[in-house]
CSV table of C-alpha atoms in Angstrom, one decimal:
chain,number,residue,atom,x,y,z
A,27,MET,CA,-26.2,-17.4,-19.3
A,28,PRO,CA,-26.3,-19.8,-22.4
A,29,GLU,CA,-26.7,-22.9,-23.4
A,30,GLY,CA,-24.3,-25.8,-22.4
A,31,ALA,CA,-22.8,-23.3,-20.0
A,32,GLN,CA,-19.9,-24.5,-18.0
A,33,ILE,CA,-21.7,-23.3,-14.5
A,34,THR,CA,-25.3,-23.7,-13.2
A,35,TYR,CA,-27.5,-21.7,-11.3
A,36,ASP,CA,-27.1,-23.8,-8.5
A,37,GLU,CA,-23.8,-23.0,-8.5
A,38,LEU,CA,-24.8,-19.1,-7.4
A,39,SER,CA,-26.1,-17.3,-5.2
A,40,TYR,CA,-27.7,-13.6,-5.2
A,41,LEU,CA,-27.4,-11.6,-2.8
A,42,THR,CA,-28.7,-8.1,-1.4
A,43,ILE,CA,-26.0,-5.8,-0.4
A,44,PRO,CA,-26.0,-2.8,1.8
A,45,HIS,CA,-23.7,-0.1,0.6
A,46,TYR,CA,-23.3,3.6,0.9
A,47,ASP,CA,-23.7,5.5,-3.0
A,48,TYR,CA,-22.1,8.4,-3.6
A,49,ASP,CA,-24.3,10.9,-2.0
A,50,GLY,CA,-23.2,9.1,1.4
A,51,ASN,CA,-26.9,7.3,1.1
A,52,ILE,CA,-27.6,3.6,2.2
A,53,ALA,CA,-28.7,2.2,-0.8
A,54,GLU,CA,-29.5,-1.8,-2.0
A,55,GLY,CA,-27.1,-3.7,-4.0
A,56,HIS,CA,-27.6,-6.9,-5.7
A,57,MET,CA,-25.1,-9.0,-7.1
A,58,ILE,CA,-24.3,-12.7,-7.9
A,59,VAL,CA,-21.1,-14.8,-6.6
A,60,ASP,CA,-20.2,-18.8,-6.6
A,61,ALA,CA,-22.8,-19.7,-3.9
A,62,THR,CA,-19.5,-21.5,-2.4
A,63,LEU,CA,-18.1,-17.2,-1.8
A,64,ALA,CA,-21.6,-15.6,-0.6
A,65,ASP,CA,-20.9,-15.5,3.3
A,66,GLU,CA,-17.1,-14.5,2.2
A,67,VAL,CA,-18.6,-12.1,0.5
A,68,LEU,CA,-21.1,-10.5,2.9
A,69,ASP,CA,-18.3,-10.0,5.0
A,70,ILE,CA,-16.3,-8.4,2.9
A,71,PHE,CA,-18.8,-5.5,1.6
A,72,GLN,CA,-20.0,-5.8,5.8
A,73,GLU,CA,-16.6,-4.2,6.0
A,74,LEU,CA,-16.8,-2.0,3.1
A,75,PHE,CA,-20.1,-0.8,4.2
A,76,LEU,CA,-18.4,0.0,8.0
A,77,MET,CA,-15.7,2.1,6.4
A,78,GLU,CA,-19.0,3.9,4.5
A,79,PHE,CA,-16.7,2.8,1.5
A,80,PRO,CA,-18.7,4.8,-1.4
A,81,ILE,CA,-19.9,2.4,-4.1
A,82,GLU,CA,-22.0,4.1,-7.2
A,83,ARG,CA,-24.0,1.2,-7.9
A,84,MET,CA,-24.6,-2.3,-7.6
A,85,GLU,CA,-26.9,-4.3,-10.1
A,86,ILE,CA,-26.7,-7.4,-12.0
A,87,ILE,CA,-25.1,-6.7,-14.5
A,88,ASP,CA,-28.5,-7.9,-16.8
A,89,ARG,CA,-30.1,-4.9,-16.4
A,90,PHE,CA,-27.2,-2.8,-18.6
A,91,GLU,CA,-28.2,-4.5,-21.8
A,92,PRO,CA,-30.5,-1.1,-23.0
A,93,TYR,CA,-27.1,0.8,-22.5
A,94,ILE,CA,-25.1,-1.4,-25.2
A,95,ASP,CA,-24.1,0.7,-28.4
A,96,GLU,CA,-21.2,0.9,-30.7
A,97,THR,CA,-18.8,2.1,-27.9
A,98,PHE,CA,-20.0,-0.3,-24.6
A,99,ASN,CA,-20.8,-2.7,-27.0
A,100,ASN,CA,-21.3,-5.8,-24.5
A,101,LEU,CA,-22.7,-5.9,-21.3
A,102,ASP,CA,-19.6,-6.2,-19.2
A,103,ARG,CA,-18.5,-3.0,-21.2
A,104,ALA,CA,-22.0,-1.3,-20.7
A,105,SER,CA,-21.7,-2.2,-16.8
A,106,MET,CA,-18.4,-0.7,-16.2
A,107,SER,CA,-19.3,2.4,-18.4
A,108,MET,CA,-21.6,3.3,-15.5
A,109,ASN,CA,-19.3,2.7,-13.1
A,110,ASN,CA,-21.3,-0.4,-11.9
A,111,THR,CA,-19.9,-2.6,-9.2
A,112,SER,CA,-20.9,-6.3,-10.0
A,113,ALA,CA,-19.6,-10.1,-9.9
A,114,PHE,CA,-21.3,-12.9,-12.4
A,115,CYS,CA,-20.8,-12.6,-16.1
A,116,TYR,CA,-21.4,-15.4,-18.1
A,117,ARG,CA,-17.7,-14.1,-20.2
A,118,LEU,CA,-14.1,-15.4,-21.8
A,119,ILE,CA,-11.6,-13.3,-20.6
A,120,ASN,CA,-11.3,-10.5,-23.5
A,121,GLY,CA,-9.1,-11.7,-26.7
A,122,THR,CA,-8.9,-15.7,-25.1
A,123,ASP,CA,-10.8,-18.6,-25.4
A,124,THR,CA,-10.3,-18.5,-21.7
A,125,MET,CA,-13.4,-18.2,-19.1
A,126,SER,CA,-13.3,-15.2,-16.8
A,127,TYR,CA,-12.9,-15.7,-13.1
A,128,HIS,CA,-16.5,-13.6,-13.6
A,129,ALA,CA,-18.0,-16.4,-15.4
A,130,ARG,CA,-17.8,-18.3,-11.9
A,131,GLY,CA,-19.1,-16.1,-9.8
A,132,ARG,CA,-15.2,-15.7,-8.6
A,133,ALA,CA,-14.6,-12.3,-9.4
A,134,ILE,CA,-15.8,-8.5,-8.6
A,135,ASP,CA,-15.4,-5.1,-10.6
A,136,ILE,CA,-15.8,-2.6,-8.1
A,137,ASN,CA,-16.8,0.5,-9.4
A,138,PRO,CA,-14.3,0.4,-12.4
A,139,LYS,CA,-14.8,3.6,-14.2
A,140,ILE,CA,-13.0,5.3,-11.4
A,141,ASN,CA,-10.9,2.4,-11.4
A,142,PRO,CA,-10.1,1.4,-15.0
A,143,TYR,CA,-8.5,-1.4,-16.5
A,144,TYR,CA,-5.5,0.3,-17.6
A,145,ILE,CA,-2.4,-0.6,-20.0
A,146,PRO,CA,0.5,2.0,-19.2
A,147,ALA,CA,2.7,0.5,-21.9
A,148,SER,CA,-0.4,1.8,-24.6
A,149,GLY,CA,-2.2,4.1,-22.8
A,150,TYR,CA,-5.4,2.2,-23.7
A,151,VAL,CA,-7.9,2.0,-20.4
A,152,SER,CA,-11.3,0.7,-20.1
A,153,PRO,CA,-13.9,1.5,-20.1
A,154,ALA,CA,-13.5,3.9,-23.1
A,155,ASN,CA,-14.7,6.9,-20.8
A,156,ALA,CA,-12.7,6.3,-17.6
A,157,TYR,CA,-9.2,8.0,-19.4
A,158,GLU,CA,-9.1,10.5,-16.7
A,159,TYR,CA,-9.3,7.7,-14.3
A,160,ALA,CA,-6.1,5.9,-15.0
A,161,ASP,CA,-4.2,8.8,-12.9
A,162,ARG,CA,-4.2,7.3,-9.5
A,163,THR,CA,-3.3,10.5,-8.2
A,164,GLN,CA,-6.1,11.8,-7.5
A,165,ASP,CA,-8.8,11.4,-4.7
A,166,TRP,CA,-11.7,10.2,-6.5
A,167,PRO,CA,-14.3,8.7,-5.0
A,168,GLY,CA,-14.6,5.0,-4.3
A,169,ILE,CA,-10.7,4.9,-5.5
A,170,ILE,CA,-8.9,1.4,-4.6
A,171,ARG,CA,-5.2,1.1,-3.7
A,172,ARG,CA,-2.6,-0.7,-2.9
A,173,GLY,CA,-2.9,-1.5,0.6
A,174,ASP,CA,-5.7,0.5,1.9
A,175,ALA,CA,-8.9,-1.1,3.5
A,176,VAL,CA,-10.9,-2.0,0.5
A,177,TYR,CA,-7.5,-3.8,-0.3
A,178,ASN,CA,-7.0,-5.3,2.4
A,179,ALA,CA,-10.1,-6.3,3.1
A,180,PHE,CA,-10.0,-9.1,0.3
A,181,ILE,CA,-6.7,-10.2,0.3
A,182,SER,CA,-7.1,-10.7,4.4
A,183,ARG,CA,-9.2,-13.4,2.8
A,184,GLY,CA,-7.1,-14.6,0.1
A,185,TRP,CA,-8.5,-12.9,-2.6
A,186,GLU,CA,-6.1,-11.7,-5.6
A,187,TRP,CA,-6.1,-8.2,-6.9
A,188,GLY,CA,-5.8,-6.7,-11.1
A,189,GLY,CA,-3.7,-3.7,-9.7
A,190,ASP,CA,-0.8,-6.2,-8.5
A,191,TRP,CA,-0.7,-7.4,-12.0
A,192,GLU,CA,2.6,-6.4,-14.5
A,193,GLY,CA,1.9,-4.7,-17.8
A,194,GLU,CA,-2.1,-4.6,-17.4
A,195,LEU,CA,-3.6,-2.8,-14.2
A,196,ASP,CA,-7.1,-4.0,-13.6
A,197,TYR,CA,-8.0,-1.5,-10.7
A,198,GLN,CA,-11.4,-2.8,-10.2
A,199,HIS,CA,-11.1,-6.5,-10.3
A,200,PHE,CA,-10.8,-8.8,-7.1
A,201,GLN,CA,-10.5,-12.6,-7.7
A,202,LYS,CA,-10.5,-15.8,-5.2
A,203,PRO,CA,-8.6,-18.6,-7.1
């Protein structure tokens, strides 16, 4: 967290979350979220666990610093490129001066390589190694679609889904206003 940040560590909670990995094994994941959302996030991920929804990995974003390179040039992109499910990342919304919901621990990206950010008009996909996953007709492990059980677990609790946005589709992204 940078000096002068608009949030403090006391406003965040570190969660340990069991989940099924891509091999069908139970794994222990870690996530940092807004403290006021901690119980709700645990409830959501318990729902996902009970449905055996696969999550490739779930680690705090700082663990991806060694993977920053020319293509994946910041923590967020390095984490996404490795299909890491995460929440807190102190950053601005790309291309703006506005704090991201992630900077407050109020957004979660799930399997971001399989559920990429996609701009249909230009064909832009992020992360850069996720172009094939912009095709939402395939049954990729860990894919999220409007109306499915993962979508409903979040939406029923007042979260918004980036896949419902117009023009820019962020299939990985759920945020709680």
